[in-house]
mmCIF file of N, CA and C in Angstrom:
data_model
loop_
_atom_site.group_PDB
_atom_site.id
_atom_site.type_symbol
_atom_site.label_atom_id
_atom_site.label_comp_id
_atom_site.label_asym_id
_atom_site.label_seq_id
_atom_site.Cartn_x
_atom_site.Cartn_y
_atom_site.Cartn_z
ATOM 1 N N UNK A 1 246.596 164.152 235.756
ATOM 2 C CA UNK A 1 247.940 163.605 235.792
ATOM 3 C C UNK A 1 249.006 164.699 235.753
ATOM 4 N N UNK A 2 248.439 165.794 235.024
ATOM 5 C CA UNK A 2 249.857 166.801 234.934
ATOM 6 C C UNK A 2 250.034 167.557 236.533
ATOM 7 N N UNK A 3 248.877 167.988 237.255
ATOM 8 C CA UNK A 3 249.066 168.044 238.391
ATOM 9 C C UNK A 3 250.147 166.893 239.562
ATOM 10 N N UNK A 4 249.645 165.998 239.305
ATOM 11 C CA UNK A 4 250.339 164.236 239.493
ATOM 12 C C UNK A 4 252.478 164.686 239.093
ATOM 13 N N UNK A 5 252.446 164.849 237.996
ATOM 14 C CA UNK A 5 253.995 164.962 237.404
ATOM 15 C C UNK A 5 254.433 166.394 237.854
ATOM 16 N N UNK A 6 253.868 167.376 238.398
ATOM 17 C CA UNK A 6 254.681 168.796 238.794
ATOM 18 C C UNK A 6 254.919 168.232 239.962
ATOM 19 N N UNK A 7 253.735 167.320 240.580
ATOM 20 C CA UNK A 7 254.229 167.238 242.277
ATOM 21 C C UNK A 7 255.470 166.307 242.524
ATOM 22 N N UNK A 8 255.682 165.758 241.847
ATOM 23 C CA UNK A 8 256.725 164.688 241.767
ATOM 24 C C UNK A 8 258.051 165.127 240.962
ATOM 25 N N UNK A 9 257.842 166.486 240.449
ATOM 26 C CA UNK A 9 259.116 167.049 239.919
ATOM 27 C C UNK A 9 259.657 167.748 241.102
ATOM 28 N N UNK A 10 258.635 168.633 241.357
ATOM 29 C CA UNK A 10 258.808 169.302 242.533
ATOM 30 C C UNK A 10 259.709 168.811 243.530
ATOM 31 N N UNK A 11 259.139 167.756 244.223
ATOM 32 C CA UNK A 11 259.598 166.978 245.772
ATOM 33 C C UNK A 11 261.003 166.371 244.981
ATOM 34 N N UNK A 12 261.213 165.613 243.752
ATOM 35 C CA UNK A 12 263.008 165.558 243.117
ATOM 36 C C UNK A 12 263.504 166.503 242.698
ATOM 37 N N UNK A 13 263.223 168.153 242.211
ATOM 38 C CA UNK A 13 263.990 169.266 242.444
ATOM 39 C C UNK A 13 264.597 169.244 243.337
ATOM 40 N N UNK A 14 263.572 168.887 244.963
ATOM 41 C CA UNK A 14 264.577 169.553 246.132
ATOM 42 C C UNK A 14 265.504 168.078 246.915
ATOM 43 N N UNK A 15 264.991 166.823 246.373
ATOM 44 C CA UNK A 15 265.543 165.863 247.003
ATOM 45 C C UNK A 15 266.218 165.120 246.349
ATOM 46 N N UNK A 16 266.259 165.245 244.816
ATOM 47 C CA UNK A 16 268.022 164.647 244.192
ATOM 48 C C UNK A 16 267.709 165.377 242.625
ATOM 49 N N UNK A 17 268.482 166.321 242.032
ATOM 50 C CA UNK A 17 268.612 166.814 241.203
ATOM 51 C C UNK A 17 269.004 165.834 239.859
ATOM 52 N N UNK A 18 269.677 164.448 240.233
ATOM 53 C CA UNK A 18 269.948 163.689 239.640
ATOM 54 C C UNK A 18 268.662 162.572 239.668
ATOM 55 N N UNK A 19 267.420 163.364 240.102
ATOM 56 C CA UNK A 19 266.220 162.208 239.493
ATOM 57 C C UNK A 19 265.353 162.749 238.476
ATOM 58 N N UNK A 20 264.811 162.027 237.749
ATOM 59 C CA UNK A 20 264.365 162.449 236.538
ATOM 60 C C UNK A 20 262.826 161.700 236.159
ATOM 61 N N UNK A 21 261.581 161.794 235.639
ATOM 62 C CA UNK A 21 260.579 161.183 235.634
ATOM 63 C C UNK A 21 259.986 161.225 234.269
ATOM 64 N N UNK A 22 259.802 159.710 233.524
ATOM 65 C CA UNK A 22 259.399 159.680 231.975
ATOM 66 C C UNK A 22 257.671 159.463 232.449
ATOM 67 N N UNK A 23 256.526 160.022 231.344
ATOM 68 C CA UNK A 23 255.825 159.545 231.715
ATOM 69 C C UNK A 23 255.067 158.532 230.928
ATOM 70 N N UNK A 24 254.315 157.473 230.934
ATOM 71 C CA UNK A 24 253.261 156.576 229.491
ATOM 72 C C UNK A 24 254.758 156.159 229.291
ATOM 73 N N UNK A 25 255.284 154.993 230.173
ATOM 74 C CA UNK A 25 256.727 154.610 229.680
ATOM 75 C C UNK A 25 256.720 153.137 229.411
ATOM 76 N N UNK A 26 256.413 152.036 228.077
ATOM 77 C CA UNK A 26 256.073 150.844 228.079
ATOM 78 C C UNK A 26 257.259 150.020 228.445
ATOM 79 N N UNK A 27 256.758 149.294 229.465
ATOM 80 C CA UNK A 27 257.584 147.702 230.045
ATOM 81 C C UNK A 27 258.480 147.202 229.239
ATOM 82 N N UNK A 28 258.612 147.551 227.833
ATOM 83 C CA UNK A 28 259.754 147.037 226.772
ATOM 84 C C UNK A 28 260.621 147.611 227.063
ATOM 85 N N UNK A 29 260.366 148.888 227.009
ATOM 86 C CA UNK A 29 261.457 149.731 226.807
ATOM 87 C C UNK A 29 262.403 150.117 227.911
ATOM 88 N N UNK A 30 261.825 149.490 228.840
ATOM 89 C CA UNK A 30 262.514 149.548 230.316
ATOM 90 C C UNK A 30 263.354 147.638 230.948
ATOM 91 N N UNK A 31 262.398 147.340 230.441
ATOM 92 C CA UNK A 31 262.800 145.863 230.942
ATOM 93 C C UNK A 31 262.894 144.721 229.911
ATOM 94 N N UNK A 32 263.212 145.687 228.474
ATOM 95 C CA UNK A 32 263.819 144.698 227.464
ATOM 96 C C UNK A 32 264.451 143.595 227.345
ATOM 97 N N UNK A 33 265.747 143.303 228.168
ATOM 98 C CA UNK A 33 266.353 142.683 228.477
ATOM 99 C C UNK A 33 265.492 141.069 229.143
ATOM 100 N N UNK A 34 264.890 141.185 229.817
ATOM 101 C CA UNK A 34 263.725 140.616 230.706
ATOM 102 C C UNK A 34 262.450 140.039 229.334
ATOM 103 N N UNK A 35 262.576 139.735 228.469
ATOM 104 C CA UNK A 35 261.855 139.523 227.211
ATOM 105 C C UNK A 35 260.791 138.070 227.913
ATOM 106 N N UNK A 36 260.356 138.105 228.879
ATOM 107 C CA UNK A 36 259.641 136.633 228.889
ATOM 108 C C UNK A 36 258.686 136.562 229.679
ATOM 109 N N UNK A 37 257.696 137.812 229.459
ATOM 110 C CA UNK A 37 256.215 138.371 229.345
ATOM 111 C C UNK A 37 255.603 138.772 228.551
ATOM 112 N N UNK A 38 255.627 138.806 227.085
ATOM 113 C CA UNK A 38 255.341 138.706 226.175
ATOM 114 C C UNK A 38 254.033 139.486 226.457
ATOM 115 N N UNK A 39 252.982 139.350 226.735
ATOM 116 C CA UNK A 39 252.062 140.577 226.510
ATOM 117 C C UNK A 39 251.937 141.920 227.608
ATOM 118 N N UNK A 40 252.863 141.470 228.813
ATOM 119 C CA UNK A 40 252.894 142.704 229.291
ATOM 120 C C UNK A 40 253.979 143.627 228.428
ATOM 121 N N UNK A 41 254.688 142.945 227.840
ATOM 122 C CA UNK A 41 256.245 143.820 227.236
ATOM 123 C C UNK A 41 255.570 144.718 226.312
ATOM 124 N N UNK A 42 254.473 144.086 225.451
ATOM 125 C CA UNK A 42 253.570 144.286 224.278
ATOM 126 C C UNK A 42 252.567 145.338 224.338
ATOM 127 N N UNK A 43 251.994 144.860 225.617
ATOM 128 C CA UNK A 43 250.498 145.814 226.256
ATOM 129 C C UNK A 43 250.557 146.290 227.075
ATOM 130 N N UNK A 44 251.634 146.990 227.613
ATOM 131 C CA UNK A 44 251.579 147.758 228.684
ATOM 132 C C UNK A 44 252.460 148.845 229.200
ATOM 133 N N UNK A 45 252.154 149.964 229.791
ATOM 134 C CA UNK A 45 253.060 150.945 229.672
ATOM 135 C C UNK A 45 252.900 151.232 231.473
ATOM 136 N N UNK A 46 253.378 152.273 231.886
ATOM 137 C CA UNK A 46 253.297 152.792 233.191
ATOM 138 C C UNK A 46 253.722 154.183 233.404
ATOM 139 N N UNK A 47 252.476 154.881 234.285
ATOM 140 C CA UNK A 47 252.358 155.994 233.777
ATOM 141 C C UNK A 47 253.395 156.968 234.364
ATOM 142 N N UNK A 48 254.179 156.362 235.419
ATOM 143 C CA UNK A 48 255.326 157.817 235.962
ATOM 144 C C UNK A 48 256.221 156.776 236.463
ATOM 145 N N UNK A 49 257.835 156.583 235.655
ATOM 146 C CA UNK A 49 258.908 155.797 235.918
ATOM 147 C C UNK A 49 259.579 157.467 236.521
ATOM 148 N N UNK A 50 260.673 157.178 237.902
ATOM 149 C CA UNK A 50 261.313 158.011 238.462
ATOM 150 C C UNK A 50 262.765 157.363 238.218
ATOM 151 N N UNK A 51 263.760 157.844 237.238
ATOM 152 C CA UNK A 51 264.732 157.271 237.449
ATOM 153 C C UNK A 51 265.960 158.592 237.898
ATOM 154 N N UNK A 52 267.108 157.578 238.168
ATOM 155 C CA UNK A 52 268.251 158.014 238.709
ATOM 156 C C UNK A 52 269.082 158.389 237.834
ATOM 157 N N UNK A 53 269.869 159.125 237.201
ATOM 158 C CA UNK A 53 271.885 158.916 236.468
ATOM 159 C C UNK A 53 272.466 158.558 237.475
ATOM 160 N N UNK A 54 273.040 157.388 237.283
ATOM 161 C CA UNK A 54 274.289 156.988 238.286
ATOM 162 C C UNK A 54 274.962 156.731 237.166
ATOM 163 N N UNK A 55 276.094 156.935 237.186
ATOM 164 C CA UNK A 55 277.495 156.733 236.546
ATOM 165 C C UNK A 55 277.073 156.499 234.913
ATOM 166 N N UNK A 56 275.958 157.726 234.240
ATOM 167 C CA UNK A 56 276.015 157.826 233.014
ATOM 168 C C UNK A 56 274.747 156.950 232.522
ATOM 169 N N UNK A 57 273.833 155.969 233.725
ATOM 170 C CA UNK A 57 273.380 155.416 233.009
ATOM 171 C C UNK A 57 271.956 155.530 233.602
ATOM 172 N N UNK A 58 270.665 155.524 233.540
ATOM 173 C CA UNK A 58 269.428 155.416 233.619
ATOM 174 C C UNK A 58 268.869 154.655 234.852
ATOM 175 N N UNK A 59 268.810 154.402 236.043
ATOM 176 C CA UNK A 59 268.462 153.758 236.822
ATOM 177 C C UNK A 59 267.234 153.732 237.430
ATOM 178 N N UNK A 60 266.527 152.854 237.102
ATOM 179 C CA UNK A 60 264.986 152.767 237.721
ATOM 180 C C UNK A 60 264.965 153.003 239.365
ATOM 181 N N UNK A 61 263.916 153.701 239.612
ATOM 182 C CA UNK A 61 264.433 154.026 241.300
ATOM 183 C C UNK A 61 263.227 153.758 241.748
ATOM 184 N N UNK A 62 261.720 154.338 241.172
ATOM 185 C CA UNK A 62 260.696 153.469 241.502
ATOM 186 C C UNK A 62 259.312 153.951 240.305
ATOM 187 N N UNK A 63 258.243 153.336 240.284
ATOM 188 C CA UNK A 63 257.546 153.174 239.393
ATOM 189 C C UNK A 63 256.454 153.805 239.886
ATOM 190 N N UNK A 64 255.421 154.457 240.085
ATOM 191 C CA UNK A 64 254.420 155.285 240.056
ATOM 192 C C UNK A 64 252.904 155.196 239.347
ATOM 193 N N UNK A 65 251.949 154.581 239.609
ATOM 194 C CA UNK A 65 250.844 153.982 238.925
ATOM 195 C C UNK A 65 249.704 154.784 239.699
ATOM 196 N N UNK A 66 249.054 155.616 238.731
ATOM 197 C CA UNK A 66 247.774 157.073 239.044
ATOM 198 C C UNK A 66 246.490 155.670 239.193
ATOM 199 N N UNK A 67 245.828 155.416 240.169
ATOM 200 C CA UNK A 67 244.626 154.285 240.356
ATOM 201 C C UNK A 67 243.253 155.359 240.537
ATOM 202 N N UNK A 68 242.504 155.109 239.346
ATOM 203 C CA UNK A 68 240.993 155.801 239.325
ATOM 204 C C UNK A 68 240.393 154.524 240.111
ATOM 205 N N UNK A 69 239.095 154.609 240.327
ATOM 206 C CA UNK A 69 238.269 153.802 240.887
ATOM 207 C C UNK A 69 237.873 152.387 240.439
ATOM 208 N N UNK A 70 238.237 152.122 238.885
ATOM 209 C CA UNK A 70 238.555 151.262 238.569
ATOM 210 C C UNK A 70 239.582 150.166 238.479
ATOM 211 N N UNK A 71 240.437 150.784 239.083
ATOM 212 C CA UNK A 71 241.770 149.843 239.840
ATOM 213 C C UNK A 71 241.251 149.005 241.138
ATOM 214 N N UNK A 72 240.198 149.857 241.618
ATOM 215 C CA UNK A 72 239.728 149.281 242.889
ATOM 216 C C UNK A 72 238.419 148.276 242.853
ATOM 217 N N UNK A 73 237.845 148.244 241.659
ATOM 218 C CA UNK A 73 236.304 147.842 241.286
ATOM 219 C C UNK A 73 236.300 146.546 240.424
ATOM 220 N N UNK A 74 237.057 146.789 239.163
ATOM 221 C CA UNK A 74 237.043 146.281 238.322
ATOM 222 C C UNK A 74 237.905 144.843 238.063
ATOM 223 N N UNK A 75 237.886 143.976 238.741
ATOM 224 C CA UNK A 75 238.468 142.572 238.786
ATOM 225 C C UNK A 75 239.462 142.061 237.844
ATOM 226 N N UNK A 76 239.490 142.662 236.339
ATOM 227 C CA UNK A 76 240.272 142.577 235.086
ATOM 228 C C UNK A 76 241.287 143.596 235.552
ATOM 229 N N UNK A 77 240.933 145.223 235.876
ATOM 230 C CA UNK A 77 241.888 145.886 235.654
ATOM 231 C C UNK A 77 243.269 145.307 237.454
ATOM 232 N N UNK A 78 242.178 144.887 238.598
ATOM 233 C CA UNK A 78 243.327 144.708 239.261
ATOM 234 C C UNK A 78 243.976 143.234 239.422
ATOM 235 N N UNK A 79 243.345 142.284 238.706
ATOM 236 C CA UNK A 79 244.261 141.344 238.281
ATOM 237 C C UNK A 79 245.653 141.921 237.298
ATOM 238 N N UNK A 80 245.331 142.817 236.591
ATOM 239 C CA UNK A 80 246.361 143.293 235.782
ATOM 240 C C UNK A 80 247.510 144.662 236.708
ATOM 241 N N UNK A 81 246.935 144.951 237.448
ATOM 242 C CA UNK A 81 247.688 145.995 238.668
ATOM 243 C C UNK A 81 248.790 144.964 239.373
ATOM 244 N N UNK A 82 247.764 143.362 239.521
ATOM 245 C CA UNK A 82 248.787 142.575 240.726
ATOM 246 C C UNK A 82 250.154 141.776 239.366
ATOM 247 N N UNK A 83 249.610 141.627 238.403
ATOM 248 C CA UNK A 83 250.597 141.547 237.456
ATOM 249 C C UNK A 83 251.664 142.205 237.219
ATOM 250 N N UNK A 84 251.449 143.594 236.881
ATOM 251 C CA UNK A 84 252.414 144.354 236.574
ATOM 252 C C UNK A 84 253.110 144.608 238.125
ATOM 253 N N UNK A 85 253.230 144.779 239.380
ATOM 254 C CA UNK A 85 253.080 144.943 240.582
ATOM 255 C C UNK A 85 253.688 143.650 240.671
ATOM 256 N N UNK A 86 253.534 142.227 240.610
ATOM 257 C CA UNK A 86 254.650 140.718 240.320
ATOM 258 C C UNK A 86 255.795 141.033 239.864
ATOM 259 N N UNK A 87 255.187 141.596 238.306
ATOM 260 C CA UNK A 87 256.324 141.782 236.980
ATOM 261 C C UNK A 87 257.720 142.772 237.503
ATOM 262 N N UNK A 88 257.516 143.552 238.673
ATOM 263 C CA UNK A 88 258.316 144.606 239.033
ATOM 264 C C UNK A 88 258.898 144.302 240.538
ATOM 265 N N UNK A 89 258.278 143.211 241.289
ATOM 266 C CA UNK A 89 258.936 142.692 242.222
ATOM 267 C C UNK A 89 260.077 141.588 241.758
ATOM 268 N N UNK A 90 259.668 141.159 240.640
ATOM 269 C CA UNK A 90 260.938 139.955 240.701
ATOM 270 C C UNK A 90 262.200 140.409 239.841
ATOM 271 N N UNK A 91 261.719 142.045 239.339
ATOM 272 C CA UNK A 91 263.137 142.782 238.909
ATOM 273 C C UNK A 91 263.448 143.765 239.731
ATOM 274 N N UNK A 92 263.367 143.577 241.584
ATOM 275 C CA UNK A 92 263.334 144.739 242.250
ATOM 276 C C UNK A 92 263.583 145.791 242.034
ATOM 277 N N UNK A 93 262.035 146.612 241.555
ATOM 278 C CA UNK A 93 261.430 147.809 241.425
ATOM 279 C C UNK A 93 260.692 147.671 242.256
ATOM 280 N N UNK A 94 260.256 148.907 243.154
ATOM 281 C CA UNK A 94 259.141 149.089 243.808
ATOM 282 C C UNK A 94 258.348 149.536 242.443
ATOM 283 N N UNK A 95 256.739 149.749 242.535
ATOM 284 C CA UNK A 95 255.611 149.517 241.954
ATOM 285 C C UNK A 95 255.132 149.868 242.855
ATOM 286 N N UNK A 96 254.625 151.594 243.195
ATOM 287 C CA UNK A 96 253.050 152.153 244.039
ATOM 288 C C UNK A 96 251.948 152.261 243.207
ATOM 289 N N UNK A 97 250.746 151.929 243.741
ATOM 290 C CA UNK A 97 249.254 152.356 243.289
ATOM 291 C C UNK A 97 249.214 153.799 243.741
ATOM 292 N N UNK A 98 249.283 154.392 243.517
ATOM 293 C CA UNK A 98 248.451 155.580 244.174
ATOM 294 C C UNK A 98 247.188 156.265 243.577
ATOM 295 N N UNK A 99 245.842 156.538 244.626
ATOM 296 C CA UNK A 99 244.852 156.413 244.314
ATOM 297 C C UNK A 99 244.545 157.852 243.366
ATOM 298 N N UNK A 100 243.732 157.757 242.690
ATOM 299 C CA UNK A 100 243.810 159.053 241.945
ATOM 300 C C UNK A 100 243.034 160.223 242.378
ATOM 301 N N UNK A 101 242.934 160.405 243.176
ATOM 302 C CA UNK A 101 242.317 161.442 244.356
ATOM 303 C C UNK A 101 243.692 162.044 245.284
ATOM 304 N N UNK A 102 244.428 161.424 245.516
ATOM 305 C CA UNK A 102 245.797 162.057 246.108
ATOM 306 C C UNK A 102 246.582 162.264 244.768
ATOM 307 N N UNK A 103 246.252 162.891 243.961
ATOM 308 C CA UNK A 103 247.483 163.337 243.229
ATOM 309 C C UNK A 103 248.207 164.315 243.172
ATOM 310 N N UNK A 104 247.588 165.345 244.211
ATOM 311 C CA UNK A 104 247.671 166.443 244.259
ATOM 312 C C UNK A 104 248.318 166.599 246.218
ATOM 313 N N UNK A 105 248.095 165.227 246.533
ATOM 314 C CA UNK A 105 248.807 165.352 248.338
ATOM 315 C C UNK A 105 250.091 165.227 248.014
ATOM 316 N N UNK A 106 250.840 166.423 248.250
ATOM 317 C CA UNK A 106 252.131 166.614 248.710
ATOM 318 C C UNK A 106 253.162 166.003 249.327
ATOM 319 N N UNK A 107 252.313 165.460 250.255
ATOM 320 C CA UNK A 107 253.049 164.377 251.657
ATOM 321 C C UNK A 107 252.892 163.310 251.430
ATOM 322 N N UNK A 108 251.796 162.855 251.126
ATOM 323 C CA UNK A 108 251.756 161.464 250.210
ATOM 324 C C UNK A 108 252.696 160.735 249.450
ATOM 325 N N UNK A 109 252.899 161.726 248.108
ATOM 326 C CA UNK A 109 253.486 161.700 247.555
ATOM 327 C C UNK A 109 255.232 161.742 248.253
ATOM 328 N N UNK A 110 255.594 162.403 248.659
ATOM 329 C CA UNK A 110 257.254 162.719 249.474
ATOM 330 C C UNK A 110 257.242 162.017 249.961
ATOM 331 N N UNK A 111 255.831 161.144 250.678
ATOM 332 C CA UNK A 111 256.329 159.810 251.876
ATOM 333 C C UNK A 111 256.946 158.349 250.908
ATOM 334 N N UNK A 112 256.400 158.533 249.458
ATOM 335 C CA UNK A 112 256.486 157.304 249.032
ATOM 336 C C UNK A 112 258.168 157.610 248.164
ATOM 337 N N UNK A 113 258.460 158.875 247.926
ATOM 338 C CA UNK A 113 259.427 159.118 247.396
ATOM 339 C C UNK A 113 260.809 159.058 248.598
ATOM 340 N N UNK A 114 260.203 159.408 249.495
ATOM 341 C CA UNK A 114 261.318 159.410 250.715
ATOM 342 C C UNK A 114 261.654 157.696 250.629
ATOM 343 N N UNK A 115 260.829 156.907 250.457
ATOM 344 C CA UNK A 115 261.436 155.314 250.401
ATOM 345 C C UNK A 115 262.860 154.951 250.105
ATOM 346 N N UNK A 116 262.911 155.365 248.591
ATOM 347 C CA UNK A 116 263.721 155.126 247.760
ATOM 348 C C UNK A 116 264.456 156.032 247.453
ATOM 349 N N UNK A 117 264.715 157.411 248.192
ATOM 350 C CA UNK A 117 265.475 158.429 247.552
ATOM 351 C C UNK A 117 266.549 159.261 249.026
ATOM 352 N N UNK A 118 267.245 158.295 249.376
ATOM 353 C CA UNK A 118 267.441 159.168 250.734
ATOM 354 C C UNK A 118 268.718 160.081 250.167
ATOM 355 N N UNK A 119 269.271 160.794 250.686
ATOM 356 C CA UNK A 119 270.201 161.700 250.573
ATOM 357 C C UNK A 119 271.592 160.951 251.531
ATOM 358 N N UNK A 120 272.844 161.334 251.164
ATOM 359 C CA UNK A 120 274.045 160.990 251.306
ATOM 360 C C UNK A 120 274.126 160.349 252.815
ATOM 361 N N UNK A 121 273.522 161.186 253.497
ATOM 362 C CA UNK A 121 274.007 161.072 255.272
ATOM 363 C C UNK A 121 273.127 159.798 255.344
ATOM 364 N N UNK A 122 271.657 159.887 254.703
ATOM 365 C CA UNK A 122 270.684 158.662 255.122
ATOM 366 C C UNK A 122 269.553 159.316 255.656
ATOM 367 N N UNK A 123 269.317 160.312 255.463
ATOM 368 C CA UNK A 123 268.244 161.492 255.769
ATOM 369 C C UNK A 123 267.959 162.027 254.692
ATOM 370 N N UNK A 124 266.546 162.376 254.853
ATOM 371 C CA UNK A 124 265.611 162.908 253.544
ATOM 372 C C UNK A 124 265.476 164.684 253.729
ATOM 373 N N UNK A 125 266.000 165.312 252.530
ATOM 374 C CA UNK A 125 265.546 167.063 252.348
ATOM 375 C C UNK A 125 264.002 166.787 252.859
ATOM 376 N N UNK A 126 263.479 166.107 251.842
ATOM 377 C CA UNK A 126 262.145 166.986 252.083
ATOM 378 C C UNK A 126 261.003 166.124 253.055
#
């Protein structure tokens, strides 16, 4: 994962200085307000939130989820992927899986960050 968080500092060094990335960040503490999931608010965290400062204040820009092979296998853990992945569409956040074998692709990574992060004109630095 720490490989995972340089690459993603990296690619917002050069493509908004004003983005910032918490990591192991629980669903309370982000979507407090939103109190009426009760065990995701409770049991669940997410492992790389990318947010924004706009005008002083914290802005979720998109959410980042490291998937071992058990995201892909295990029927409990991706019923709970399409949950949290619900839980973040109906407070439009994007929510990526990304598999845990690309944590370390560069372009991968910048393609999913280029989504949500364009620069002034509407064109991406990186």
């Amino acid at each position: 994962e720490q490989d995972f968080q340089r690459t993603i500092k990296h690619a917002l060094s050069i493509l908004d200085k004003n983005c910032f990335i918490d990591e192991q960040v629980s669903a309370k503490s982000i979507f407090g307000k939103y109190n009426t999931d009760p065990i995701l608010f409770y049991m669940q965290d997410f492992d790389i939130v990318i947010f924004k400062k706009v005008y002083g204040e914290d802005k979720i820009l998109l959410i980042l989820e490291l998937n071992g092979p058990e995201h892909f296998t295990n029927e409990k853990v991706i019923k709970r992927d399409n949950e949290k992945k619900r839980f973040c569409e109906r407070r439009n956040v994007k929510l990526i899986g990304i598999p845990r074998d690309c944590a370390r692709d560069y372009n991968m990574i910048k393609s999913a960050l280029k989504e949500v992060i364009p620069t002034k004109k509407g064109k991406y630095k990186i």
